[in-house]
Amino acid sequence: MNRLNREQLAARVARDIPEGAYVNLGIGLPTMVANFLPVDREIFLQSENGLLGMGPAPEPGQEDPELINAGKQPVTLLAGGAFFHHADSFAMMRGGHIDICVLGAFQVSTRGDLANWHTGEPGAIPAVGGAMDLAIGAKQTFVMMELLTKQGASKLVERCTYPLTGLACVSRVYTDLAVFDLGPDGATVVEMVDGLTIEKLRELTGLPLALAAPRG
Amino acid sequence: MNRLNREQLAARVARDIPEGAYVNLGIGLPTMVANFLPVDREIFLQSENGLLGMGPAPEPGQEDPELINAGKQPVTLLAGGAFFHHADSFAMMRGGHIDICVLGAFQVSTRGDLANWHTGEPGAIPAVGGAMDLAIGAKQTFVMMELLTKQGASKLVERCTYPLTGLACVSRVYTDLAVFDLGPDGATVVEMVDGLTIEKLRELTGLPLALAAPRG
Amino acid sequence: MIDKGFASIDQAVADIFDGASVMVGGFGTAGMPDELIDALIARNVGELTIISNNAGNGETGLAALIKAGRVRKVICSFPRQADSHHFDARYRAGEIELELVPQGNLAARIQAAGAGLGAIFTPTGFGTLLAEGKETRRIDGKDYVLEYPIHADFALIKAQRADRWGNLVYRKTARNFGPIMAMAAKTAIAQVAEIVPLGSLDPEAIVTPGIFVQRVVQVAPGAAH
Amino acid sequence: MIDKGFASIDQAVADIFDGASVMVGGFGTAGMPDELIDALIARNVGELTIISNNAGNGETGLAALIKAGRVRKVICSFPRQADSHHFDARYRAGEIELELVPQGNLAARIQAAGAGLGAIFTPTGFGTLLAEGKETRRIDGKDYVLEYPIHADFALIKAQRADRWGNLVYRKTARNFGPIMAMAAKTAIAQVAEIVPLGSLDPEAIVTPGIFVQRVVQVAPGAAH
């Protein structure tokens, strides 16, 4: 069974982002997707701290502490990029102007509920940032994550046990083992890594997964 | 009895506008106030169609059809002026950032209700523009008007009979005969033209007007 | 390569359909996208809902669209003007529905649509005819009216310069409703005086980022199309 | 002549009082008004309510204010960070109250305050812990939470250039919350790298018109005060 590594997973997500898409990449693993976007496609990266047309990391020594992304890493601005304030930035998100948002997750339910902001552990200091706005705002919210926890539990679940970020907001989940489409009728397996079967995947997740018809 | 003419009335209002005030002058008579603002005071004129720091009318031949005031007359922009969009412009108003708004009126009630947008005549096509936003948004709303209609009826009334623009929003009324402060307790006469008495003013308006204590 | 520039103004409005809701920028004639409206008139679609501050002046622009009988409903703040005779006639004949909205509420409702809000409590209009039948609420001792966002299928706006990504800057008070209408419409179409190379607009001074603009078309001042 | 420029940063914050609500701009360290915060710390007022995206990093800025025990409550979206140990300690000790707000709701509520709205229905947070106990409503098939505006007595923000009327332009992503906090506070105080003569800022490119700014103070990068 060929588990995708982080780079392969980022590359897999990048493949599904079409030219001209307005995209917000969440903090952490999703940020890596930027490195795999095909150079022949113009794709607009938005960062919710107020920039659109985000470019790659600057050359060493060229960092500008006032030009950062939502993960507070130094970035650059492409020609054609723009700056704006936080209310306009989240209007882009909440108003449905972003085509695709890619987020990490602790858990995703088969109908698309997302849990990615808080483990709910006693004593943990909660912090939400833009997670809830990102989850429900974009036209499509993709999640990328490893399918199983280190303990082997499925993070794709019937019902999230962690505190929710948003309800029925995730349309697609990219994992190291398979890609799933989510919706009111549950999860459908769109693709699997070589050597994996739908039966094995059902066993790993404990879910009654449907299998998408093969594409023409 | 020395009725103030339109220029005198505008000058009287202008006298009460302090340096540094952010002011919106309504369409019509209030626009004239700009001509009488003391040149030694910096006063910021806002026009709700998107400019702050409005200057006087341009020299003939210098008109720019894209630089107009809310009355759609050509204006100029002072050094230090700024342009902005309509939502930001009305945020200035509704958010209480404008210090003084000066409006005309059909009627004003003694507790400060304003009627200035619609005569309510059958068949009249209604048009409100920014009147309702202006009426209730500024820190202080001044009205300037002739006290009496051509038929001799008082436009300062116990209760407006025309459709309202806003409730309890006018704090002060400047008329050709007297200046009134309005509030929950009714109208107080702040000043009268030479030759007018409070008794005569009560008779003209039919209102139980209070008289302000003379200023120290 | 993404290029939102359209070669012809007719193509830019080619998919505006019968019954569409169309925002039209401008305050009086400043910022009025006359050429886009002319192209829309030429398309011969009807039953339009127009969202704009005014309802047309004289014989051109919105007034011409109304004269041509293409408009079913107008949502605006100030329809009645000295030279709004085409609107007046259609309205008096019962051929046009009017939703009158205070200008600041119009702006706030358009902005709310662009920002994805479900409704807003605004103080403007409370206690007046224009709030009749609407939900109200007292919040912190002040009275508010509940108003809903205004979305549209299309926005026709006028800006000064654009690039191929749809970034826009405006000119003076022609800016007015342009930026918020671009945000509130599914398809925002901007006519501009000039399309400039990518990177020539100052990223600090772009008023409407391209994400809010789907099409731009260059219109030489006064040019026929 | 109106000159909103203050000669010293200490004077600019001299009337911030015990128990005041203070908005603090910045996202991480970008746009954080460090020198204004230092001046506030020097004033020795307490029981402050701080509205900011974060709750301080490391040892400077907001973190130092919290360390000094001046903060009673924090309204923010993201208090917990690798180096937010001063907030963490005070919070765990029960010495600081936290109101956690999704970042976009924080921005929208601040903007609503500046714009004079009474409340807004926002979709963000619906069905989550952060909407518990809040009024909700289904509008056009979508669920929303009712959220109230966030006003403040003061806003401390950082901009790049100002003129004596308080017009501001920002620099890159340091803009973030500055423009909307200036609108939402009774007294907005901007530290800027440069105060330029009136008329030198492009009126098309002014981001925050002076009406929203009460005080500006020039702070040389890295200067002591």
mmCIF file of N, CA, C and O in Angstrom, chain B residues 27 48-51 64-72 75 83-88 90 94 117-118 123-134 136-137 163-167, chain C residues 27-28 30-31 54 77-81 87-88 91-92 98 100-105 107-108 111 122-130 158 171-177 179-180:
data_model
loop_
_atom_site.group_PDB
_atom_site.id
_atom_site.type_symbol
_atom_site.label_atom_id
_atom_site.label_comp_id
_atom_site.label_asym_id
_atom_site.label_seq_id
_atom_site.Cartn_x
_atom_site.Cartn_y
_atom_site.Cartn_z
ATOM 1 N N ILE B 27 -28.547 69.112 0.730
ATOM 2 C CA ILE B 27 -28.836 69.729 -0.563
ATOM 3 C C ILE B 27 -29.724 70.953 -0.351
ATOM 4 O O ILE B 27 -30.551 70.987 0.551
ATOM 5 N N GLU B 48 -21.751 62.900 0.862
ATOM 6 C CA GLU B 48 -22.010 61.469 1.032
ATOM 7 C C GLU B 48 -21.780 60.656 -0.232
ATOM 8 O O GLU B 48 -21.799 59.428 -0.183
ATOM 9 N N ASN B 49 -21.570 61.324 -1.355
ATOM 10 C CA ASN B 49 -21.225 60.574 -2.563
ATOM 11 C C ASN B 49 -19.738 60.230 -2.628
ATOM 12 O O ASN B 49 -19.270 59.757 -3.662
ATOM 13 N N GLY B 50 -19.011 60.452 -1.524
ATOM 14 C CA GLY B 50 -17.682 59.868 -1.455
ATOM 15 C C GLY B 50 -16.508 60.808 -1.398
ATOM 16 O O GLY B 50 -15.438 60.472 -1.916
ATOM 17 N N LEU B 51 -16.685 61.984 -0.796
ATOM 18 C CA LEU B 51 -15.493 62.805 -0.600
ATOM 19 C C LEU B 51 -15.532 63.537 0.724
ATOM 20 O O LEU B 51 -16.590 63.862 1.254
ATOM 21 N N ASP B 64 -15.354 69.369 -13.319
ATOM 22 C CA ASP B 64 -15.051 67.972 -13.633
ATOM 23 C C ASP B 64 -16.317 67.169 -13.323
ATOM 24 O O ASP B 64 -16.744 67.116 -12.178
ATOM 25 N N PRO B 65 -16.908 66.541 -14.332
ATOM 26 C CA PRO B 65 -18.166 65.822 -14.084
ATOM 27 C C PRO B 65 -18.010 64.657 -13.118
ATOM 28 O O PRO B 65 -19.008 64.138 -12.618
ATOM 29 N N GLU B 66 -16.774 64.256 -12.837
ATOM 30 C CA GLU B 66 -16.557 63.191 -11.862
ATOM 31 C C GLU B 66 -16.103 63.736 -10.507
ATOM 32 O O GLU B 66 -15.615 62.978 -9.674
ATOM 33 N N LEU B 67 -16.257 65.017 -10.320
ATOM 34 C CA LEU B 67 -15.957 65.599 -9.005
ATOM 35 C C LEU B 67 -17.136 66.487 -8.626
ATOM 36 O O LEU B 67 -17.160 67.688 -8.901
ATOM 37 N N ILE B 68 -18.130 65.832 -8.016
ATOM 38 C CA ILE B 68 -19.396 66.521 -7.727
ATOM 39 C C ILE B 68 -19.788 66.286 -6.276
ATOM 40 O O ILE B 68 -19.254 65.405 -5.599
ATOM 41 N N ASN B 69 -20.709 67.111 -5.813
ATOM 42 C CA ASN B 69 -21.237 66.912 -4.458
ATOM 43 C C ASN B 69 -22.564 66.145 -4.522
ATOM 44 O O ASN B 69 -23.004 65.731 -5.607
ATOM 45 N N ALA B 70 -23.181 65.971 -3.373
ATOM 46 C CA ALA B 70 -24.399 65.167 -3.321
ATOM 47 C C ALA B 70 -25.549 65.825 -4.075
ATOM 48 O O ALA B 70 -26.503 65.158 -4.461
ATOM 49 N N GLY B 71 -25.443 67.139 -4.289
ATOM 50 C CA GLY B 71 -26.444 67.835 -5.085
ATOM 51 C C GLY B 71 -26.120 67.783 -6.568
ATOM 52 O O GLY B 71 -26.797 68.408 -7.383
ATOM 53 N N LYS B 72 -25.073 67.015 -6.895
ATOM 54 C CA LYS B 72 -24.622 66.815 -8.276
ATOM 55 C C LYS B 72 -24.082 68.089 -8.913
ATOM 56 O O LYS B 72 -24.044 68.242 -10.122
ATOM 57 N N VAL B 75 -17.677 70.461 -7.734
ATOM 58 C CA VAL B 75 -16.973 71.011 -6.572
ATOM 59 C C VAL B 75 -15.477 70.801 -6.790
ATOM 60 O O VAL B 75 -15.044 70.350 -7.852
ATOM 61 N N PHE B 83 -11.042 60.484 -1.291
ATOM 62 C CA PHE B 83 -12.194 59.833 -1.914
ATOM 63 C C PHE B 83 -12.394 58.452 -1.293
ATOM 64 O O PHE B 83 -11.432 57.813 -0.864
ATOM 65 N N PHE B 84 -13.651 57.996 -1.273
ATOM 66 C CA PHE B 84 -13.951 56.665 -0.725
ATOM 67 C C PHE B 84 -15.279 56.221 -1.311
ATOM 68 O O PHE B 84 -15.979 57.003 -1.952
ATOM 69 N N HIS B 85 -15.595 54.934 -1.071
ATOM 70 C CA HIS B 85 -16.821 54.405 -1.673
ATOM 71 C C HIS B 85 -18.041 54.660 -0.781
ATOM 72 O O HIS B 85 -17.924 55.117 0.352
ATOM 73 N N HIS B 86 -19.195 54.328 -1.325
ATOM 74 C CA HIS B 86 -20.442 54.680 -0.671
ATOM 75 C C HIS B 86 -20.656 54.013 0.689
ATOM 76 O O HIS B 86 -21.260 54.616 1.577
ATOM 77 N N ALA B 87 -20.195 52.797 0.842
ATOM 78 C CA ALA B 87 -20.400 52.140 2.138
ATOM 79 C C ALA B 87 -19.548 52.813 3.210
ATOM 80 O O ALA B 87 -20.014 53.050 4.330
ATOM 81 N N ASP B 88 -18.312 53.142 2.869
ATOM 82 C CA ASP B 88 -17.473 53.859 3.827
ATOM 83 C C ASP B 88 -18.044 55.247 4.105
ATOM 84 O O ASP B 88 -17.987 55.740 5.230
ATOM 85 N N PHE B 90 -21.191 56.260 4.074
ATOM 86 C CA PHE B 90 -22.332 56.217 4.990
ATOM 87 C C PHE B 90 -21.963 55.620 6.336
ATOM 88 O O PHE B 90 -22.672 55.827 7.315
ATOM 89 N N ARG B 94 -23.519 57.108 9.567
ATOM 90 C CA ARG B 94 -24.276 56.251 10.480
ATOM 91 C C ARG B 94 -23.482 55.922 11.733
ATOM 92 O O ARG B 94 -24.041 55.727 12.809
ATOM 93 N N TRP B 117 -38.441 64.637 3.600
ATOM 94 C CA TRP B 117 -38.164 63.861 2.382
ATOM 95 C C TRP B 117 -39.366 63.692 1.479
ATOM 96 O O TRP B 117 -39.188 63.406 0.294
ATOM 97 N N HIS B 118 -40.561 63.902 1.977
ATOM 98 C CA HIS B 118 -41.719 63.454 1.217
ATOM 99 C C HIS B 118 -42.920 64.246 1.714
ATOM 100 O O HIS B 118 -43.157 64.344 2.906
ATOM 101 N N GLY B 123 -49.976 60.456 -5.329
ATOM 102 C CA GLY B 123 -49.412 60.531 -6.683
ATOM 103 C C GLY B 123 -47.978 61.001 -6.735
ATOM 104 O O GLY B 123 -47.323 60.881 -7.759
ATOM 105 N N ALA B 124 -47.464 61.547 -5.628
ATOM 106 C CA ALA B 124 -46.069 61.991 -5.647
ATOM 107 C C ALA B 124 -45.161 60.770 -5.687
ATOM 108 O O ALA B 124 -45.401 59.794 -4.981
ATOM 109 N N ILE B 125 -44.129 60.817 -6.501
ATOM 110 C CA ILE B 125 -43.158 59.724 -6.531
ATOM 111 C C ILE B 125 -42.170 59.962 -5.400
ATOM 112 O O ILE B 125 -41.532 61.006 -5.347
ATOM 113 N N PRO B 126 -42.083 59.025 -4.493
ATOM 114 C CA PRO B 126 -41.197 59.264 -3.348
ATOM 115 C C PRO B 126 -39.727 59.122 -3.736
ATOM 116 O O PRO B 126 -39.386 58.352 -4.625
ATOM 117 N N ALA B 127 -38.878 59.883 -3.072
ATOM 118 C CA ALA B 127 -37.428 59.790 -3.259
ATOM 119 C C ALA B 127 -36.798 60.197 -1.946
ATOM 120 O O ALA B 127 -37.144 61.239 -1.389
ATOM 121 N N VAL B 128 -35.914 59.387 -1.440
ATOM 122 C CA VAL B 128 -35.388 59.673 -0.101
ATOM 123 C C VAL B 128 -33.906 60.030 -0.127
ATOM 124 O O VAL B 128 -33.439 60.804 0.704
ATOM 125 N N GLY B 129 -33.155 59.483 -1.072
ATOM 126 C CA GLY B 129 -31.719 59.754 -1.112
ATOM 127 C C GLY B 129 -31.083 59.430 0.225
ATOM 128 O O GLY B 129 -31.414 58.429 0.862
ATOM 129 N N GLY B 130 -30.192 60.306 0.669
ATOM 130 C CA GLY B 130 -29.504 60.069 1.923
ATOM 131 C C GLY B 130 -30.169 60.717 3.129
ATOM 132 O O GLY B 130 -29.620 60.694 4.231
ATOM 133 N N ALA B 131 -31.358 61.281 2.929
ATOM 134 C CA ALA B 131 -31.964 62.099 3.994
ATOM 135 C C ALA B 131 -32.078 61.359 5.322
ATOM 136 O O ALA B 131 -31.747 61.903 6.376
ATOM 137 N N MET B 132 -32.553 60.117 5.262
ATOM 138 C CA MET B 132 -32.773 59.398 6.531
ATOM 139 C C MET B 132 -31.468 59.048 7.216
ATOM 140 O O MET B 132 -31.377 59.042 8.442
ATOM 141 N N ASP B 133 -30.458 58.725 6.426
ATOM 142 C CA ASP B 133 -29.141 58.409 6.995
ATOM 143 C C ASP B 133 -28.521 59.650 7.621
ATOM 144 O O ASP B 133 -27.950 59.593 8.710
ATOM 145 N N LEU B 134 -28.635 60.769 6.908
ATOM 146 C CA LEU B 134 -28.078 62.016 7.405
ATOM 147 C C LEU B 134 -28.776 62.440 8.693
ATOM 148 O O LEU B 134 -28.148 62.878 9.649
ATOM 149 N N ILE B 136 -30.209 60.834 11.103
ATOM 150 C CA ILE B 136 -29.994 60.125 12.368
ATOM 151 C C ILE B 136 -28.533 59.809 12.634
ATOM 152 O O ILE B 136 -28.199 59.295 13.694
ATOM 153 N N GLY B 137 -27.648 60.112 11.672
ATOM 154 C CA GLY B 137 -26.280 59.633 11.829
ATOM 155 C C GLY B 137 -25.347 60.559 12.577
ATOM 156 O O GLY B 137 -24.531 60.133 13.383
ATOM 157 N N PRO B 163 -44.728 62.739 6.356
ATOM 158 C CA PRO B 163 -44.007 61.497 6.695
ATOM 159 C C PRO B 163 -42.628 61.806 7.289
ATOM 160 O O PRO B 163 -41.924 62.689 6.804
ATOM 161 N N LEU B 164 -42.274 61.059 8.306
ATOM 162 C CA LEU B 164 -41.032 61.335 9.029
ATOM 163 C C LEU B 164 -39.781 60.878 8.276
ATOM 164 O O LEU B 164 -39.805 59.897 7.541
ATOM 165 N N THR B 165 -38.718 61.607 8.524
ATOM 166 C CA THR B 165 -37.386 61.221 8.047
ATOM 167 C C THR B 165 -36.627 60.493 9.154
ATOM 168 O O THR B 165 -35.876 59.550 8.909
ATOM 169 N N GLY B 166 -36.820 60.967 10.371
ATOM 170 C CA GLY B 166 -36.168 60.353 11.518
ATOM 171 C C GLY B 166 -36.828 60.848 12.799
ATOM 172 O O GLY B 166 -37.437 61.923 12.820
ATOM 173 N N LEU B 167 -36.680 60.061 13.849
ATOM 174 C CA LEU B 167 -37.284 60.386 15.133
ATOM 175 C C LEU B 167 -36.262 61.054 16.050
ATOM 176 O O LEU B 167 -35.131 60.588 16.159
ATOM 177 N N PHE C 27 -23.529 57.762 -9.399
ATOM 178 C CA PHE C 27 -24.313 58.671 -8.560
ATOM 179 C C PHE C 27 -24.580 59.852 -9.478
ATOM 180 O O PHE C 27 -23.642 60.579 -9.838
ATOM 181 N N GLY C 28 -25.846 60.008 -9.893
ATOM 182 C CA GLY C 28 -26.084 60.909 -11.010
ATOM 183 C C GLY C 28 -25.326 60.347 -12.206
ATOM 184 O O GLY C 28 -25.341 59.125 -12.438
ATOM 185 N N ALA C 30 -21.946 60.675 -12.556
ATOM 186 C CA ALA C 30 -20.572 60.315 -12.174
ATOM 187 C C ALA C 30 -20.487 58.826 -11.880
ATOM 188 O O ALA C 30 -21.153 58.329 -10.974
ATOM 189 N N GLY C 31 -19.687 58.131 -12.660
ATOM 190 C CA GLY C 31 -19.537 56.700 -12.450
ATOM 191 C C GLY C 31 -20.594 55.865 -13.140
ATOM 192 O O GLY C 31 -20.613 54.640 -12.992
ATOM 193 N N ASN C 54 -29.986 56.031 -8.529
ATOM 194 C CA ASN C 54 -31.032 56.832 -9.167
ATOM 195 C C ASN C 54 -31.786 55.959 -10.177
ATOM 196 O O ASN C 54 -31.510 54.776 -10.301
ATOM 197 N N SER C 77 -32.519 54.775 -4.229
ATOM 198 C CA SER C 77 -32.811 55.733 -3.158
ATOM 199 C C SER C 77 -33.478 56.992 -3.685
ATOM 200 O O SER C 77 -34.186 57.675 -2.963
ATOM 201 N N PHE C 78 -33.204 57.334 -4.939
ATOM 202 C CA PHE C 78 -33.652 58.649 -5.394
ATOM 203 C C PHE C 78 -34.102 58.611 -6.853
ATOM 204 O O PHE C 78 -33.387 59.063 -7.747
ATOM 205 N N PRO C 79 -35.303 58.083 -7.091
ATOM 206 C CA PRO C 79 -35.770 57.968 -8.479
ATOM 207 C C PRO C 79 -36.232 59.297 -9.064
ATOM 208 O O PRO C 79 -36.072 59.540 -10.255
ATOM 209 N N ARG C 80 -36.804 60.138 -8.218
ATOM 210 C CA ARG C 80 -37.469 61.334 -8.749
ATOM 211 C C ARG C 80 -36.467 62.468 -8.893
ATOM 212 O O ARG C 80 -35.875 62.930 -7.920
ATOM 213 N N GLN C 81 -36.255 62.907 -10.107
ATOM 214 C CA GLN C 81 -35.396 64.061 -10.331
ATOM 215 C C GLN C 81 -36.056 64.921 -11.396
ATOM 216 O O GLN C 81 -37.019 64.505 -12.032
ATOM 217 N N PHE C 87 -38.566 57.351 -16.087
ATOM 218 C CA PHE C 87 -38.978 56.565 -14.923
ATOM 219 C C PHE C 87 -40.369 56.985 -14.470
ATOM 220 O O PHE C 87 -41.240 56.145 -14.202
ATOM 221 N N ASP C 88 -40.565 58.291 -14.337
ATOM 222 C CA ASP C 88 -41.833 58.805 -13.824
ATOM 223 C C ASP C 88 -43.020 58.245 -14.623
ATOM 224 O O ASP C 88 -44.018 57.798 -14.047
ATOM 225 N N TYR C 91 -43.499 54.523 -14.056
ATOM 226 C CA TYR C 91 -43.950 54.273 -12.687
ATOM 227 C C TYR C 91 -45.426 54.634 -12.539
ATOM 228 O O TYR C 91 -46.218 53.874 -11.983
ATOM 229 N N ARG C 92 -45.798 55.784 -13.067
ATOM 230 C CA ARG C 92 -47.193 56.216 -12.955
ATOM 231 C C ARG C 92 -48.127 55.302 -13.744
ATOM 232 O O ARG C 92 -49.289 55.133 -13.392
ATOM 233 N N LEU C 98 -41.240 49.910 -7.705
ATOM 234 C CA LEU C 98 -40.184 50.688 -7.050
ATOM 235 C C LEU C 98 -39.982 50.199 -5.622
ATOM 236 O O LEU C 98 -40.941 50.111 -4.856
ATOM 237 N N LEU C 100 -38.001 51.635 -2.619
ATOM 238 C CA LEU C 100 -37.254 52.822 -2.219
ATOM 239 C C LEU C 100 -36.443 52.501 -0.967
ATOM 240 O O LEU C 100 -36.995 52.056 0.039
ATOM 241 N N VAL C 101 -35.142 52.735 -1.020
ATOM 242 C CA VAL C 101 -34.233 52.380 0.075
ATOM 243 C C VAL C 101 -33.389 53.598 0.421
ATOM 244 O O VAL C 101 -32.797 54.209 -0.468
ATOM 245 N N PRO C 102 -33.331 53.969 1.689
ATOM 246 C CA PRO C 102 -32.425 55.071 2.054
ATOM 247 C C PRO C 102 -31.012 54.778 1.545
ATOM 248 O O PRO C 102 -30.549 53.633 1.592
ATOM 249 N N GLN C 103 -30.345 55.793 1.071
ATOM 250 C CA GLN C 103 -29.081 55.612 0.353
ATOM 251 C C GLN C 103 -28.018 54.855 1.156
ATOM 252 O O GLN C 103 -27.302 54.013 0.620
ATOM 253 N N GLY C 104 -27.942 55.163 2.451
ATOM 254 C CA GLY C 104 -26.958 54.474 3.279
ATOM 255 C C GLY C 104 -27.342 53.022 3.523
ATOM 256 O O GLY C 104 -26.482 52.149 3.619
ATOM 257 N N ASN C 105 -28.634 52.763 3.636
ATOM 258 C CA ASN C 105 -29.072 51.364 3.747
ATOM 259 C C ASN C 105 -28.822 50.616 2.446
ATOM 260 O O ASN C 105 -28.460 49.436 2.460
ATOM 261 N N ALA C 107 -26.374 51.173 0.391
ATOM 262 C CA ALA C 107 -24.939 50.861 0.401
ATOM 263 C C ALA C 107 -24.633 49.732 1.384
ATOM 264 O O ALA C 107 -23.891 48.795 1.065
ATOM 265 N N ALA C 108 -25.228 49.798 2.563
ATOM 266 C CA ALA C 108 -24.938 48.788 3.592
ATOM 267 C C ALA C 108 -25.473 47.416 3.187
ATOM 268 O O ALA C 108 -24.834 46.387 3.448
ATOM 269 N N GLN C 111 -23.182 46.061 0.530
ATOM 270 C CA GLN C 111 -21.936 45.610 1.168
ATOM 271 C C GLN C 111 -22.159 44.312 1.956
ATOM 272 O O GLN C 111 -21.326 43.415 1.933
ATOM 273 N N THR C 122 -29.936 48.129 11.138
ATOM 274 C CA THR C 122 -29.493 49.484 10.853
ATOM 275 C C THR C 122 -30.455 50.494 11.485
ATOM 276 O O THR C 122 -31.660 50.258 11.517
ATOM 277 N N PRO C 123 -29.920 51.599 11.976
ATOM 278 C CA PRO C 123 -30.803 52.589 12.614
ATOM 279 C C PRO C 123 -31.575 53.433 11.596
ATOM 280 O O PRO C 123 -32.606 54.025 11.948
ATOM 281 N N THR C 124 -31.092 53.486 10.378
ATOM 282 C CA THR C 124 -31.679 54.390 9.389
ATOM 283 C C THR C 124 -33.074 53.936 8.992
ATOM 284 O O THR C 124 -33.267 52.770 8.633
ATOM 285 N N GLY C 125 -33.992 54.859 9.040
ATOM 286 C CA GLY C 125 -35.355 54.569 8.608
ATOM 287 C C GLY C 125 -36.282 54.162 9.730
ATOM 288 O O GLY C 125 -37.502 54.093 9.534
ATOM 289 N N PHE C 126 -35.730 53.905 10.914
ATOM 290 C CA PHE C 126 -36.600 53.498 12.022
ATOM 291 C C PHE C 126 -37.689 54.537 12.245
ATOM 292 O O PHE C 126 -37.437 55.729 12.286
ATOM 293 N N GLY C 127 -38.901 54.047 12.409
ATOM 294 C CA GLY C 127 -40.023 54.944 12.707
ATOM 295 C C GLY C 127 -40.577 55.674 11.501
ATOM 296 O O GLY C 127 -41.412 56.561 11.632
ATOM 297 N N THR C 128 -40.098 55.315 10.300
ATOM 298 C CA THR C 128 -40.563 55.983 9.084
ATOM 299 C C THR C 128 -41.357 55.014 8.210
ATOM 300 O O THR C 128 -41.356 53.802 8.424
ATOM 301 N N LEU C 129 -41.978 55.596 7.190
ATOM 302 C CA LEU C 129 -42.714 54.804 6.200
ATOM 303 C C LEU C 129 -41.872 53.696 5.590
ATOM 304 O O LEU C 129 -42.378 52.627 5.258
ATOM 305 N N LEU C 130 -40.577 53.963 5.418
ATOM 306 C CA LEU C 130 -39.725 53.002 4.720
ATOM 307 C C LEU C 130 -39.346 51.812 5.595
ATOM 308 O O LEU C 130 -38.708 50.877 5.125
ATOM 309 N N LYS C 158 -18.230 51.482 -13.577
ATOM 310 C CA LYS C 158 -17.248 52.240 -14.343
ATOM 311 C C LYS C 158 -16.041 52.520 -13.458
ATOM 312 O O LYS C 158 -16.197 52.982 -12.329
ATOM 313 N N ARG C 171 -11.914 56.980 -10.326
ATOM 314 C CA ARG C 171 -11.537 58.383 -10.465
ATOM 315 C C ARG C 171 -12.513 59.259 -9.675
ATOM 316 O O ARG C 171 -13.702 59.283 -9.962
ATOM 317 N N LYS C 172 -11.982 59.928 -8.660
ATOM 318 C CA LYS C 172 -12.726 60.922 -7.889
ATOM 319 C C LYS C 172 -14.080 60.370 -7.408
ATOM 320 O O LYS C 172 -14.174 59.232 -6.978
ATOM 321 N N THR C 173 -15.132 61.186 -7.495
ATOM 322 C CA THR C 173 -16.417 60.723 -6.960
ATOM 323 C C THR C 173 -17.148 59.775 -7.902
ATOM 324 O O THR C 173 -18.287 59.388 -7.621
ATOM 325 N N ALA C 174 -16.509 59.383 -8.992
ATOM 326 C CA ALA C 174 -17.087 58.314 -9.816
ATOM 327 C C ALA C 174 -16.928 56.952 -9.141
ATOM 328 O O ALA C 174 -17.487 55.960 -9.600
ATOM 329 N N ARG C 175 -16.185 56.904 -8.055
ATOM 330 C CA ARG C 175 -16.004 55.635 -7.347
ATOM 331 C C ARG C 175 -17.335 55.147 -6.775
ATOM 332 O O ARG C 175 -17.690 53.987 -6.950
ATOM 333 N N ASN C 176 -18.006 55.976 -6.066
ATOM 334 C CA ASN C 176 -19.271 55.756 -5.344
ATOM 335 C C ASN C 176 -19.669 54.285 -5.101
ATOM 336 O O ASN C 176 -19.146 53.664 -4.192
ATOM 337 N N PHE C 177 -20.604 53.741 -5.844
ATOM 338 C CA PHE C 177 -21.095 52.388 -5.558
ATOM 339 C C PHE C 177 -20.263 51.277 -6.209
ATOM 340 O O PHE C 177 -20.535 50.089 -5.980
ATOM 341 N N PRO C 179 -17.150 49.869 -5.973
ATOM 342 C CA PRO C 179 -16.473 48.804 -5.221
ATOM 343 C C PRO C 179 -17.432 47.837 -4.518
ATOM 344 O O PRO C 179 -17.187 46.623 -4.511
ATOM 345 N N ILE C 180 -18.519 48.351 -3.964
ATOM 346 C CA ILE C 180 -19.409 47.431 -3.235
ATOM 347 C C ILE C 180 -20.310 46.646 -4.182
ATOM 348 O O ILE C 180 -20.646 45.501 -3.914
#
